[in-house]
Amino acid sequence: GQQLNQSPQSMFIQEGEDVSMNCTSSSIFNTWLWYKQEPGEGPVLLIALYKAGELTSNGRLTAQFGITRKDSFLNISASIPSDVGIYFCAGHKGPGSSNTGKLIFGQGTTLQVKP
Amino acid sequence: GAGVSQSPSNKVTEKGKDVELRCDPISGHTALYWYRQSLGQGLEFLIYFQGNSAPDKSGLPSDRFSAERTGGSVSTLTIQRTQQEDSAVYLCASSSPGTRTGELFFGEGSRLTVL
């Protein structure tokens, strides 16, 4: 099935560094989301973006909905060890779909933070 | 409990056997989703239930896969005549009425291994 192209695939960084990851698609999405998954857990929603050009922050996390509606990025500032996990971007085609949870996911970015 | 509950957490089965995976959504959540996460991959939508409406089965990979939701609450995902390529983590998610697109609450998943 269709997937979003997410990069980088993995990152190994030093505590305190900033992190950036992005997601691209060949087609338009009307909603972009970023989820985080820790080992043995289900994904947890971090940030949701609903308008092209929207820039949203959640603590040390900042995400943007690309103006073309075909991309999004997530930045994490001043990383800490608990940021470790797999970060997934997800998109929803919308509007007009009654299934608002039918998402297309990227392959994930695995983040490791060295104390 | 307060979250989405899935069972079993781990299931090892032999090729050709049938398996059933169970999901108990968050109380009051009317929407329920099944996703599949293969090793190193993003999540893949399988099926969506919303109240008494007909389910969206567009993501089911073959007719060996089926799901039901009884009484608008608990859901069971059944895989018949399992194959090795069915090995994956099966994640269930739910959402409440009126939540915005893509805002899903995931369970911890059921890890299926087909030998």
Coordinates of C-alpha atoms in Angstrom, one line a residue:
Chain A
G1 CA 0.0 0.0 0.0
Q2 CA 0.9 3.7 -0.2
Q3 CA 3.3 4.9 2.4
L4 CA 4.8 8.3 3.1
N5 CA 8.5 8.7 2.6
Q6 CA 10.1 9.5 5.9
S7 CA 13.7 10.4 6.6
P8 CA 16.1 9.9 8.1
Q9 CA 15.4 6.2 8.8
S10 CA 17.5 6.4 12.1
M11 CA 19.4 9.0 14.1
F12 CA 21.9 8.6 16.9
I13 CA 22.5 11.9 18.6
Q14 CA 24.1 13.4 21.7
E15 CA 21.8 14.7 24.5
G16 CA 21.2 18.4 24.1
E17 CA 21.3 18.3 20.3
D18 CA 18.4 19.4 18.1
V19 CA 16.7 16.9 15.8
S20 CA 14.9 17.3 12.5
M21 CA 13.0 14.7 10.5
N22 CA 10.7 15.0 7.6
C23 CA 8.0 13.3 5.5
T24 CA 7.1 13.7 1.9
S25 CA 4.5 12.4 -0.5
S26 CA 3.8 12.5 -4.2
S27 CA 0.1 13.3 -3.4
I28 CA -1.7 15.9 -1.3
F29 CA -2.8 15.3 2.3
N30 CA -5.2 17.5 4.2
T31 CA -4.1 16.4 7.6
W32 CA -0.6 15.7 8.8
L33 CA 0.2 14.1 12.2
W34 CA 3.3 13.0 14.1
Y35 CA 3.2 10.0 16.5
K36 CA 5.8 8.5 18.8
Q37 CA 6.1 4.8 19.7
E38 CA 8.2 3.5 22.5
P39 CA 9.2 -0.2 22.8
G40 CA 6.3 -2.4 23.6
E41 CA 3.8 0.4 23.4
G42 CA 1.4 1.7 20.9
P43 CA 1.9 5.0 19.1
V44 CA 1.0 8.2 20.9
L45 CA -0.1 11.4 19.1
L46 CA 2.4 14.2 19.5
I47 CA 1.2 16.9 17.1
A48 CA -1.7 17.3 14.6
L49 CA -1.7 19.8 11.7
Y50 CA -4.8 20.7 9.8
K51 CA -3.9 23.7 7.6
A52 CA -1.3 24.1 4.9
G53 CA 1.5 26.3 6.3
E54 CA 0.5 25.7 9.9
L55 CA 3.4 25.7 12.4
T56 CA 2.5 24.1 15.7
S57 CA 4.6 23.5 18.9
N58 CA 4.2 21.1 21.8
G59 CA 6.9 21.8 24.4
R60 CA 10.2 21.1 22.7
L61 CA 8.5 19.8 19.6
T62 CA 7.7 21.9 16.6
A63 CA 6.0 20.6 13.4
Q64 CA 4.9 22.2 10.2
F65 CA 2.4 21.4 7.5
G66 CA 4.1 22.1 4.2
I67 CA 2.5 24.8 2.0
T68 CA 2.2 22.3 -0.9
R69 CA 0.4 19.9 1.4
K70 CA 2.8 17.2 0.3
D71 CA 5.3 17.3 3.2
S72 CA 5.7 17.9 6.9
F73 CA 8.7 18.2 9.2
L74 CA 9.2 17.6 13.0
N75 CA 11.9 19.3 15.0
I76 CA 12.9 18.4 18.5
S77 CA 15.0 20.9 20.4
A78 CA 17.5 20.2 23.2
S79 CA 17.0 16.4 23.1
I80 CA 16.9 14.4 26.3
P81 CA 17.2 10.6 26.8
S82 CA 13.4 10.1 27.1
D83 CA 13.0 11.3 23.5
V84 CA 14.2 7.8 22.5
G85 CA 11.7 6.0 20.3
I86 CA 10.3 5.7 16.8
Y87 CA 8.7 8.8 15.3
F88 CA 6.0 8.3 12.6
C89 CA 4.5 10.8 10.4
A90 CA 0.9 10.1 9.2
G91 CA -1.4 11.7 6.7
H92 CA -5.1 11.7 6.0
K93 CA -6.4 12.4 2.6
G94 CA -9.7 14.0 3.5
P95 CA -12.0 15.9 3.3
G96 CA -15.1 14.1 2.5
S97 CA -14.1 10.9 4.2
S98 CA -16.2 9.7 7.1
N99 CA -13.3 7.5 8.2
T100 CA -11.2 10.1 10.0
G101 CA -8.9 7.6 11.4
K102 CA -7.8 6.0 8.1
L103 CA -4.3 7.1 8.1
I104 CA -1.3 6.5 5.9
F105 CA 2.0 6.2 7.8
G106 CA 5.6 6.8 7.1
Q107 CA 8.2 4.0 7.8
G108 CA 9.4 5.8 11.0
T109 CA 12.5 7.5 12.2
T110 CA 14.3 5.7 15.1
L111 CA 15.9 8.1 17.5
Q112 CA 18.6 7.2 19.9
V113 CA 20.0 9.7 22.4
K114 CA 23.3 9.3 24.0
P115 CA 23.5 10.8 27.5
Chain B
G1 CA -8.5 0.2 32.6
A2 CA -8.3 3.7 31.1
G3 CA -6.6 2.8 27.9
V4 CA -7.2 0.5 24.9
S5 CA -6.7 -3.1 26.0
Q6 CA -5.5 -5.8 23.7
S7 CA -5.1 -9.6 24.1
P8 CA -3.1 -11.7 23.8
S9 CA 0.0 -9.5 24.0
N10 CA 2.0 -12.3 22.3
K11 CA 0.8 -15.2 20.1
V12 CA 2.9 -17.8 18.5
T13 CA 1.1 -20.1 16.1
E14 CA 1.8 -22.7 13.4
K15 CA 1.2 -22.0 9.7
G16 CA -2.3 -22.9 8.7
K17 CA -3.9 -22.4 12.2
D18 CA -6.6 -19.8 12.9
V19 CA -6.0 -17.0 15.4
E20 CA -8.2 -14.5 17.2
L21 CA -7.0 -11.2 18.5
R22 CA -9.2 -9.1 20.9
C23 CA -9.5 -5.4 21.5
D24 CA -11.4 -3.6 24.2
P25 CA -11.6 0.1 23.4
I26 CA -11.7 3.1 25.7
S27 CA -15.1 3.4 27.3
G28 CA -17.3 5.8 25.4
H29 CA -15.2 5.6 22.2
T30 CA -17.5 4.8 19.3
A31 CA -14.8 4.4 16.6
L32 CA -12.5 1.4 16.6
Y33 CA -9.6 0.7 14.2
W34 CA -7.3 -2.2 13.5
Y35 CA -3.8 -1.5 12.1
R36 CA -0.9 -3.9 11.3
Q37 CA 2.7 -3.1 11.9
S38 CA 5.2 -5.3 10.1
L39 CA 8.8 -5.4 11.3
G40 CA 10.6 -2.1 10.6
Q41 CA 7.6 -0.7 8.8
G42 CA 4.9 1.9 9.4
L43 CA 1.4 1.1 10.3
E44 CA -1.0 -0.3 7.7
F45 CA -4.8 0.4 8.1
L46 CA -6.9 -2.8 8.1
I47 CA -10.5 -2.0 9.2
Y48 CA -12.7 0.6 10.8
F49 CA -15.9 0.4 12.9
Q50 CA -18.1 3.3 13.7
G51 CA -21.2 2.8 15.8
N52 CA -23.8 0.8 13.9
S53 CA -22.5 1.8 10.5
A54 CA -21.1 -0.8 8.0
P55 CA -17.4 -1.2 8.7
D56 CA -14.8 0.1 6.3
K57 CA -12.9 -3.1 5.3
S58 CA -10.9 -1.6 2.6
G59 CA -7.5 -2.3 4.2
L60 CA -8.0 -6.1 4.8
P61 CA -5.2 -7.8 2.8
S62 CA -7.1 -11.0 2.0
D63 CA -10.3 -12.9 2.6
R64 CA -8.5 -14.8 5.4
F65 CA -8.8 -11.7 7.5
S66 CA -12.1 -10.7 9.1
A67 CA -13.2 -8.7 12.1
E68 CA -16.3 -8.1 14.1
R69 CA -17.4 -5.7 16.8
T70 CA -20.1 -6.9 19.1
G71 CA -22.4 -4.6 21.1
G72 CA -20.5 -1.6 19.8
S73 CA -17.6 -2.3 22.2
V74 CA -15.2 -5.2 22.0
S75 CA -13.7 -6.2 18.7
T76 CA -12.2 -9.5 17.5
L77 CA -9.8 -9.7 14.5
T78 CA -9.6 -13.2 13.1
I79 CA -7.0 -14.5 10.7
Q80 CA -7.7 -17.9 9.2
R81 CA -5.1 -20.3 7.8
T82 CA -2.3 -18.1 9.0
Q83 CA 0.8 -17.6 6.8
Q84 CA 4.3 -16.6 7.7
E85 CA 3.8 -13.2 6.1
D86 CA 1.0 -12.5 8.6
S87 CA 3.6 -12.2 11.4
A88 CA 3.4 -8.6 12.7
V89 CA 2.1 -6.5 15.5
Y90 CA -1.6 -5.9 15.3
L91 CA -2.6 -2.6 16.8
C92 CA -6.1 -1.5 17.8
A93 CA -7.1 2.1 18.3
S94 CA -10.2 4.0 19.3
S95 CA -11.5 7.5 19.2
S96 CA -14.3 9.4 20.8
P97 CA -17.1 11.2 18.9
G98 CA -16.1 14.7 17.8
T99 CA -12.4 14.2 18.0
R100 CA -10.4 15.7 15.2
T101 CA -9.1 13.8 12.2
G102 CA -6.3 11.4 13.1
E103 CA -6.5 11.6 16.8
L104 CA -6.3 8.0 17.7
F105 CA -5.6 6.2 21.0
F106 CA -3.7 3.0 20.4
G107 CA -3.4 -0.1 22.5
E108 CA 0.0 -1.9 23.1
G109 CA -0.7 -4.4 20.3
S110 CA -0.7 -8.1 19.9
R111 CA 2.5 -9.5 18.5
L112 CA 1.7 -12.5 16.2
T113 CA 4.5 -14.9 15.1
V114 CA 3.6 -17.6 12.5
L115 CA 6.1 -20.4 12.4

